[in-house]
Coordinates of C-alpha atoms in Angstrom, one line a residue:
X1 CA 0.0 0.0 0.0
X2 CA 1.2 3.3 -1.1
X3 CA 0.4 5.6 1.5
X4 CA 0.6 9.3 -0.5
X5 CA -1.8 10.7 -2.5
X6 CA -1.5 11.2 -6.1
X7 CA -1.8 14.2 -8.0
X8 CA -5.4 13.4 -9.5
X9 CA -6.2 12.6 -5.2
X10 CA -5.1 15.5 -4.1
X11 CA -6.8 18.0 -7.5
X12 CA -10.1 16.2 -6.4
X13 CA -10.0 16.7 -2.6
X14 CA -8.7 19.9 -3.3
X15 CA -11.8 21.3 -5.4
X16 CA -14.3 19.3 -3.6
X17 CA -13.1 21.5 -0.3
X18 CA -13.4 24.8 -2.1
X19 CA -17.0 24.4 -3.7
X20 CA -18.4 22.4 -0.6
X21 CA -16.8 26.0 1.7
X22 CA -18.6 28.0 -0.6
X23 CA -21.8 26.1 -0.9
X24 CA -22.4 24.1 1.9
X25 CA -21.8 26.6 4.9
X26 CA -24.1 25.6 8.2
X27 CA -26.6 28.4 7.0
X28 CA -26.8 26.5 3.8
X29 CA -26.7 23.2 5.4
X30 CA -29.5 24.2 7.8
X31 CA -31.7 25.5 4.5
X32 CA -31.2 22.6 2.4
X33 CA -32.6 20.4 5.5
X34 CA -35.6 21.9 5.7
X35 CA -36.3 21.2 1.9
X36 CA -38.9 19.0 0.8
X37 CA -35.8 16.6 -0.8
X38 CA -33.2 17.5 2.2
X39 CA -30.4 18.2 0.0
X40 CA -29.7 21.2 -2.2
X41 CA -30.1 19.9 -6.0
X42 CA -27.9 23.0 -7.0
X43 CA -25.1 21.9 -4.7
X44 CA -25.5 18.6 -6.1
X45 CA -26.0 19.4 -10.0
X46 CA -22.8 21.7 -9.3
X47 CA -20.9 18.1 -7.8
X48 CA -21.7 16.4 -10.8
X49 CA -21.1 19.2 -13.5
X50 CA -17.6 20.3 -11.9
X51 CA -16.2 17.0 -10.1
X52 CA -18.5 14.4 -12.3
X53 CA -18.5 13.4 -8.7
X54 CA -22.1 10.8 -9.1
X55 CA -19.9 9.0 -11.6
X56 CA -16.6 9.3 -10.2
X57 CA -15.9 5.5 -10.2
X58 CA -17.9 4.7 -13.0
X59 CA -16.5 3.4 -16.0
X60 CA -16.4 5.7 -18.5
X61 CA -18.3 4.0 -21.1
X62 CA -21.3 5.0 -18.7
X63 CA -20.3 8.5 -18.7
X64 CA -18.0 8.2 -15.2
X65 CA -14.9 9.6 -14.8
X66 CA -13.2 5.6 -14.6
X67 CA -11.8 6.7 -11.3
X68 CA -11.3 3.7 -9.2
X69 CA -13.4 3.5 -6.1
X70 CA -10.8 4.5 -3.6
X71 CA -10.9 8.3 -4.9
X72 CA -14.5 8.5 -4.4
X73 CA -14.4 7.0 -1.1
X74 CA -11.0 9.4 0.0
X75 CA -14.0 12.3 -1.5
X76 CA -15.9 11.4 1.2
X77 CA -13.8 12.8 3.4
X78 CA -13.9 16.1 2.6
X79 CA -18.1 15.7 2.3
X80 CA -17.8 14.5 5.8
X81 CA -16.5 17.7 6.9
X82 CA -19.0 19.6 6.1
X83 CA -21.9 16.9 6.9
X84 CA -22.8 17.7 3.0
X85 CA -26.5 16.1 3.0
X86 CA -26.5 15.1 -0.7
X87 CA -27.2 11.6 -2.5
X88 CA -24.1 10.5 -2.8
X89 CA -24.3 7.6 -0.2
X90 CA -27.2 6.4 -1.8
X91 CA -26.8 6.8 -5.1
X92 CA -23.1 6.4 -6.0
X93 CA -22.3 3.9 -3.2
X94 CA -24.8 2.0 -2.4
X95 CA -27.1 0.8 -5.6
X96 CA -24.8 2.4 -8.9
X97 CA -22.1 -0.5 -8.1
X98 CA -24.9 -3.0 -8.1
X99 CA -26.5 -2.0 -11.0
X100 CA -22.6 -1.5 -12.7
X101 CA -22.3 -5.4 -11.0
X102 CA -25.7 -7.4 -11.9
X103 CA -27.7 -5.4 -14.6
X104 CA -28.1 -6.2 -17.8
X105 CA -26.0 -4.0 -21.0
X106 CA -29.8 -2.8 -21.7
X107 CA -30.1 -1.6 -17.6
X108 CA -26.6 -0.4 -17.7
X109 CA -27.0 1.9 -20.8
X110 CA -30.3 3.1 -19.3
X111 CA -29.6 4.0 -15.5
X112 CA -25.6 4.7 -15.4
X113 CA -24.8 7.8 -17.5
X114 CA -27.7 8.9 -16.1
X115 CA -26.3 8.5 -13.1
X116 CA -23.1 9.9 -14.1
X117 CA -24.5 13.3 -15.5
X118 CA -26.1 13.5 -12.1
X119 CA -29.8 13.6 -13.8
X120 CA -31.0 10.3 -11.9
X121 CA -30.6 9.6 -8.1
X122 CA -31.0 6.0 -6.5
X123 CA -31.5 4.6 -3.4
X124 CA -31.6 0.9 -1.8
X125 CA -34.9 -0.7 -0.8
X126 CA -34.2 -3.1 1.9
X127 CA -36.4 -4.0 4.6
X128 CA -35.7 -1.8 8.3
X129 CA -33.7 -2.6 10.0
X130 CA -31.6 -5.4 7.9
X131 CA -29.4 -2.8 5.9
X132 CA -26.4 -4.2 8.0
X133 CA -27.5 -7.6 7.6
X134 CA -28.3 -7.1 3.7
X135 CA -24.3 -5.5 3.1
X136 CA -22.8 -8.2 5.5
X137 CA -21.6 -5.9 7.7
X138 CA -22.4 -7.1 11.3
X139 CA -23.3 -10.7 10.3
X140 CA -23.7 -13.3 7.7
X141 CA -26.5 -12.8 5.2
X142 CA -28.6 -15.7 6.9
X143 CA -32.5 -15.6 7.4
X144 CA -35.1 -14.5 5.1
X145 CA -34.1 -10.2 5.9
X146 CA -35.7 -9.3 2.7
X147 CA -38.8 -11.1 3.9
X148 CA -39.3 -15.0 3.9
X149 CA -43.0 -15.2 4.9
X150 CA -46.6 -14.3 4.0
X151 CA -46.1 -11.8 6.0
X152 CA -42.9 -8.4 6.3
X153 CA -40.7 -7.3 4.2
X154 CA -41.2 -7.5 0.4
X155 CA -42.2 -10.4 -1.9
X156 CA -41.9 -11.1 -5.5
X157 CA -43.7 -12.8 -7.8
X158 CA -44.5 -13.6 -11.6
X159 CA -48.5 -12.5 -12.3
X160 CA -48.6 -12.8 -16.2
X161 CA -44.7 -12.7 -17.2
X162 CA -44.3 -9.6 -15.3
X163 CA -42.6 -9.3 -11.8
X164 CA -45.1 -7.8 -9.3
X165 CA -43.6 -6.6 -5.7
X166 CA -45.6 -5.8 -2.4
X167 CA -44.6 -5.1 1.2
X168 CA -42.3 -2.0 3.0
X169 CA -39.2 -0.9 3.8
X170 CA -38.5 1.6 6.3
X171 CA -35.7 3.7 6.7
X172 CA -34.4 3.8 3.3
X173 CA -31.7 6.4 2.6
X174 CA -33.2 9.2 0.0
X175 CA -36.2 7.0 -1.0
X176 CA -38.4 9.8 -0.8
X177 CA -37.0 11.7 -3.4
X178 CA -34.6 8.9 -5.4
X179 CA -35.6 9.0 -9.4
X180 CA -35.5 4.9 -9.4
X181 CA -35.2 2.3 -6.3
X182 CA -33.0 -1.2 -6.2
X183 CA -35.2 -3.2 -4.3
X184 CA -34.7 -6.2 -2.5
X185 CA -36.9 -8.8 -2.4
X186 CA -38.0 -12.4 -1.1
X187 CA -39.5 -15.2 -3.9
X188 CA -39.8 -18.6 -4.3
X189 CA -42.1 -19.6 -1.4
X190 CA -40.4 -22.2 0.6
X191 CA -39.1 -24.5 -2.3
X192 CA -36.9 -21.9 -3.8
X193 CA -36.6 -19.5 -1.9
X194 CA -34.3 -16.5 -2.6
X195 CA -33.7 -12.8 -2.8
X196 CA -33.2 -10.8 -5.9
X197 CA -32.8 -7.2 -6.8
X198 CA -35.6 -5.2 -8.8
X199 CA -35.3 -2.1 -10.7
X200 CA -38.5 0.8 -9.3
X201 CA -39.0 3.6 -11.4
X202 CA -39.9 7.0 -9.2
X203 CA -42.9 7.5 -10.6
X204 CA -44.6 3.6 -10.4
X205 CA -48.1 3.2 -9.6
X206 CA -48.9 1.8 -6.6
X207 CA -45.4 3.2 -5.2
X208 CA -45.8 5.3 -2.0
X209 CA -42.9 7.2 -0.7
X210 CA -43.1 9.2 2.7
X211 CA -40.1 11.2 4.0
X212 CA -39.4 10.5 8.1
X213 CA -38.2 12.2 10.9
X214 CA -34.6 10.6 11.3
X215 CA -32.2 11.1 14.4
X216 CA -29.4 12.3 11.6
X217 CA -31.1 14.9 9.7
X218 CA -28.3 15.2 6.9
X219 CA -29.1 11.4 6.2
X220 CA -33.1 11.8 4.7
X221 CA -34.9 8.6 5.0
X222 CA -38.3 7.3 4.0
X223 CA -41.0 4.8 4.4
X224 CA -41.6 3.1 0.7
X225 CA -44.3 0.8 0.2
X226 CA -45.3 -1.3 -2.6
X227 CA -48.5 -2.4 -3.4
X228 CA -48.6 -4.4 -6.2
X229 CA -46.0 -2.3 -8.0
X230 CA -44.1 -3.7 -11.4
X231 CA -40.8 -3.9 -11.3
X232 CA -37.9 -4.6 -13.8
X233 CA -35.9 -7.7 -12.5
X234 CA -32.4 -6.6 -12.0
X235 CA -30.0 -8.8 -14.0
X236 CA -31.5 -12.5 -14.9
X237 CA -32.6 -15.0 -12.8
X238 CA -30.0 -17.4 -14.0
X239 CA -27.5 -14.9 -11.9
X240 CA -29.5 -14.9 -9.1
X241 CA -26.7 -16.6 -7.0
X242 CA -24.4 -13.4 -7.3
X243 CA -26.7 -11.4 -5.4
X244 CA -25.2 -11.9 -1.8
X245 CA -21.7 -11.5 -2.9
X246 CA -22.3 -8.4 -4.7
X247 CA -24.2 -7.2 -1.9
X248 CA -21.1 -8.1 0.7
X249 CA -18.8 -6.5 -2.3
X250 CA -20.6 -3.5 -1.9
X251 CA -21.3 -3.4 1.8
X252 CA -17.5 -3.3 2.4
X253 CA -17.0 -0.6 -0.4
X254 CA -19.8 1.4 1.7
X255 CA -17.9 0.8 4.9
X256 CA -15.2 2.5 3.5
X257 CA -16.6 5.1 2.4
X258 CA -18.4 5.8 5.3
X259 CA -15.5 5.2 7.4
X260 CA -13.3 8.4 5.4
X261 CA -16.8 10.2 5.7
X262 CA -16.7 9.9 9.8
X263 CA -13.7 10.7 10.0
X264 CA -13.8 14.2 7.8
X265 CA -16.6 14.7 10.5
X266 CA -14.5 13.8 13.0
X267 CA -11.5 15.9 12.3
X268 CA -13.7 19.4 12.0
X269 CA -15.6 18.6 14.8
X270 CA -12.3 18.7 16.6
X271 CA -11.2 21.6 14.8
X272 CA -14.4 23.4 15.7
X273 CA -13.8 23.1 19.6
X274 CA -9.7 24.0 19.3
X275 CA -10.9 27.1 17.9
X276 CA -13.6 28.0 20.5
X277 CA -11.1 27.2 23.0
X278 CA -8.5 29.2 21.7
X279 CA -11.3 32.0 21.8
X280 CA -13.4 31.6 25.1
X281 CA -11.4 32.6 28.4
X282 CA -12.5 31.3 32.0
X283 CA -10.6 32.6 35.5
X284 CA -8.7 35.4 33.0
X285 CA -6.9 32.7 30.6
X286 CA -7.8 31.1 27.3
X287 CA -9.6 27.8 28.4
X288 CA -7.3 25.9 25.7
X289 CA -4.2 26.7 27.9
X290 CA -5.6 24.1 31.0
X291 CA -3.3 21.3 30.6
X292 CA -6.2 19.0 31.3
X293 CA -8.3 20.4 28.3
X294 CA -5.1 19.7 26.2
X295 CA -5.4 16.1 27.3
X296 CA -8.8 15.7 26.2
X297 CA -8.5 16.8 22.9
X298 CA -5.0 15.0 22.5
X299 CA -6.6 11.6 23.5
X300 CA -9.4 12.6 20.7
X301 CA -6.3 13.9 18.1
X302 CA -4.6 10.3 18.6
X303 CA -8.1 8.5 18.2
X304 CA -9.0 10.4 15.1
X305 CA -5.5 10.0 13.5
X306 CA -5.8 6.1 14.3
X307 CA -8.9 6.1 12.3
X308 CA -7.9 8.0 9.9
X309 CA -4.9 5.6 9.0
X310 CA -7.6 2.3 9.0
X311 CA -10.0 4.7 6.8
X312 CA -7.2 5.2 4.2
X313 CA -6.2 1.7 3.9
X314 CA -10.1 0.4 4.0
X315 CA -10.5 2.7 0.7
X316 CA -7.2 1.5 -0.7
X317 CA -8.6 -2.6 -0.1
X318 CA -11.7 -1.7 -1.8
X319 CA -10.1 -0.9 -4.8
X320 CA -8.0 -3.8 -5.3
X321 CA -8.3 -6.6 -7.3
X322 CA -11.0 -9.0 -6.5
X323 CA -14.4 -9.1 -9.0
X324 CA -14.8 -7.9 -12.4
X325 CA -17.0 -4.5 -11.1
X326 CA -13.3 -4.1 -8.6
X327 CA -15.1 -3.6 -5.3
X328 CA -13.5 -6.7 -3.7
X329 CA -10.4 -6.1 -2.2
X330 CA -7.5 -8.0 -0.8
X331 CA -9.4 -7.7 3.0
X332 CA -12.9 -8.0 3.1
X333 CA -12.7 -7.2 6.8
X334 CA -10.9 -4.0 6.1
X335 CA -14.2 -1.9 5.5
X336 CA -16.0 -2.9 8.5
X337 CA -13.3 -2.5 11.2
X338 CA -12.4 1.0 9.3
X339 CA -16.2 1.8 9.7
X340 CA -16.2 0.8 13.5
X341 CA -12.9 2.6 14.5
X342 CA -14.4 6.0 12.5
X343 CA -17.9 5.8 14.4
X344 CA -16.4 5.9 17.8
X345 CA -13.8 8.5 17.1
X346 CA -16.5 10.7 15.5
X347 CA -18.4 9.8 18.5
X348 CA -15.7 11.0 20.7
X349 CA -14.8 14.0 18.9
X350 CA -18.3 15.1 18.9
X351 CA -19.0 14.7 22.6
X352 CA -16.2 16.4 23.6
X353 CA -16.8 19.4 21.4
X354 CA -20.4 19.6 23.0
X355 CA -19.1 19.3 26.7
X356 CA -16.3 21.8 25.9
X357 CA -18.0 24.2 24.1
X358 CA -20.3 24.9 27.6
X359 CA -23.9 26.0 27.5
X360 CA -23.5 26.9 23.5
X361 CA -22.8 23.0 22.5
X362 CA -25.8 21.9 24.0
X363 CA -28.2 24.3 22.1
X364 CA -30.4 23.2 18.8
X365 CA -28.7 26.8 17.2
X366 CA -25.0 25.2 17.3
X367 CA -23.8 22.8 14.6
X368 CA -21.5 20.3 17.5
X369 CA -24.9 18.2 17.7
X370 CA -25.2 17.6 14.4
X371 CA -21.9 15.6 14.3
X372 CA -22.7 13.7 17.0
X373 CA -26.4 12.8 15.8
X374 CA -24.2 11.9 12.0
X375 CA -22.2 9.3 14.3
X376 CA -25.2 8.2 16.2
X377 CA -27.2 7.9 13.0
X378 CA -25.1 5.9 11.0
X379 CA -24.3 3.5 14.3
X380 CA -28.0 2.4 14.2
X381 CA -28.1 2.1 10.4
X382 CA -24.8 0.0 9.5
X383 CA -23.9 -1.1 13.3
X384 CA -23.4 -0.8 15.8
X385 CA -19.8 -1.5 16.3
X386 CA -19.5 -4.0 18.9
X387 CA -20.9 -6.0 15.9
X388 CA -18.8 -5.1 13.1
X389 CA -16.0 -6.0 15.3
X390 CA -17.7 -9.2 16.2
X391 CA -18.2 -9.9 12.4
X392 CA -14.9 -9.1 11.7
X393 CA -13.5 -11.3 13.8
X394 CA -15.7 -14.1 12.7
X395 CA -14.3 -13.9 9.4
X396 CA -11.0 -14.1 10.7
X397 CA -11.4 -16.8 12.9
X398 CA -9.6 -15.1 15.9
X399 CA -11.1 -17.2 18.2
X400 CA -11.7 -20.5 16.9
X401 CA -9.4 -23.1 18.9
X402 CA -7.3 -25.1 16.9
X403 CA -5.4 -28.3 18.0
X404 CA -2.1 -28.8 17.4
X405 CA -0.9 -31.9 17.5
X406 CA 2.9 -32.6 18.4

């Protein structure tokens, strides 16, 4: 692993900095919230136009950039700083490289430069709260998550040569506002049964979308149902088997990203309370000078740097060789450790910046709860940690007993 940057790293990080400081400022951040879509579609038409940012690891045959995936998960860094609520997540990360991994030339044609150009947001339709479960994050993808029986989740079936789907999922990231879902869903019955991806167009009938309150507010989530809503089959049913492992290939290139993302957050969350500190005096002295203030935030500096370093290298696995769409890297476990190490130095940084900043940090007006809500947020959604580890460790076999014979 090369740990330096190269020059097309460092022009992207760059720019991405400079537009998000001039466009996604917490007065902006706060507007775009309150939006019926909770992002700012000029902030992200301007991503897409300047950076080609939507498409920056898709092939360019689509329209992408051909970046590999490590550059747009290092990106996420710098959007992390800023808690830029935009569809990136959902789009780019979490159902392009599925559709780049199991759809058909004819899908591919259709939904990726559109992607690209920034014209078409996605999101992932899986059934609350199995997200985790669904990316093989915190376990293996056992059980019927997408939903085995009569009754939950969503279920497929054939009515007439067309593919019919009916049943909810909660808590999906930008489905209130995504221009065409990836759905996962159960068929078969009990003789065969399976899940496979489907292809929702916004505007379906029988599709109901409605936008929920979430915890993180710079993460917009939605209740979709489907009642009795045609859908495009995703791929063919003779690659149905490839499902699970693009779904773990994809889950770990999510963890990485995410991981650089919480630790963006992390890093200006700290630089946000070194420079109230260096500011606000108690007793006649700068309250940064008290050598045990200086110890908190150098126990938080170490834990953020830490993370950092297992961020990088979780970004840099996803992008090695592995499958022909290159999201399976040399370490499958890299993504989710990365993602738990980031989440509790976020986590840190952001409850340290609340207690230090006094009476201010605790107030709906200051940004410091924001970060911490982001960590909480995206603990409930792809966690929590003590399971990623777990999972981790699973996969490695650390504590499986072996006998050794002499």
């Amino acid at each position: 692993m090369d740990p330096g940057f190269t020059a097309e790293q460092d022009g992207i990080r760059r720019t991405l900095r400079e537009l998000l400081h001039k466009r996604c400022g917490p007065e902006e951040l706060r507007a775009a919230l309150e939006t019926p879509l909770g992002h700012d579609p000029a902030l992200w038409a301007a991503l897409a136009e300047r950076l080609g940012l939507p498409g920056l690891a898709l092939p360019e045959a689509y329209g992408g950039v051909g970046c590999p995936v490590t550059d747009l998960a290092l990106a996420a860094e710098e959007t992390g700083r800023v808690l830029a609520p935009s569809p990136l997540l959902a789009t780019s990360v979490l159902s392009a490289p599925l559709i780049l991994g199991l759809g058909t030339d004819a899908q591919r044609a259709d939904l990726l430069p559109r992607i690209s150009a920034g014209t078409l947001t996605a999101a992932l339709a899986v059934p609350a709260p199995a997200l985790a479960t669904a990316l093989a994050l915190t376990g293996p993808q056992d059980g019927d998550w997408a939903g085995g029986g009569r009754a939950g989740g969503i279920q497929a079936r054939r009515v007439q040569g067309a593919w019919r789907l009916y049943g909810e999922a909660a808590q999906v990231l930008d489905g209130h506002s995504a221009g065409a879902l990836v759905v996962a869903a159960h068929t078969g019955g009990f003789v065969r049964s399976r899940t496979l991806l489907f292809v929702v167009p916004g505007d379906a009938v029988g599709l109901v979308r409605t936008r929920q309150t979430a915890l993180d507010a710079t993460r917009p989530q939605a209740r979709v149902q489907l009642r009795d809503v045609r859908a495009e089959l995703l791929g063919s049913e003779e690659e149905a088997s490839g499902v699970p492992e693009a779904l773990s290939r994809a889950g770990d290139f999510a963890a990485a990203f995410l991981a650089c993302e919480a630790v963006g957050a992390a890093g200006r969350a700290l630089e946000r309370t070194v420079e109230y500190l260096g500011r606000r005096e108690q007793f006649g002295r700068v309250i940064g000078s008290f050598q045990a203030v200086q110890h908190r935030l150098a126990d938080v500096y170490v834990q953020i740097q830490a993370a950092r370093s297992a961020a990088y290298y979780a970004a840099w696995a996803a992008g090695g060789p592995g499958g022909p769409d290159g999201l399976a890297g040399p370490d499958g476990r890299a993504g989710g450790l990365a993602l738990a190490q980031a989440l509790e130095a976020l986590r840190r940084a952001a409850a340290e910046g609340i207690q230090l900043h006094g009476g201010i940090g605790f107030t709906w007006e200051h940004e410091a709860h924001l970060f911490f809500k982001r960590a909480a947020g995206d603990e409930l959604l792809f966690g929590p940690v003590h399971r990623l580890r777990a999972h981790a460790a699973e996969g490695a076999r650390l504590f499986e007993r072996t006998e050794v014979s002499v």
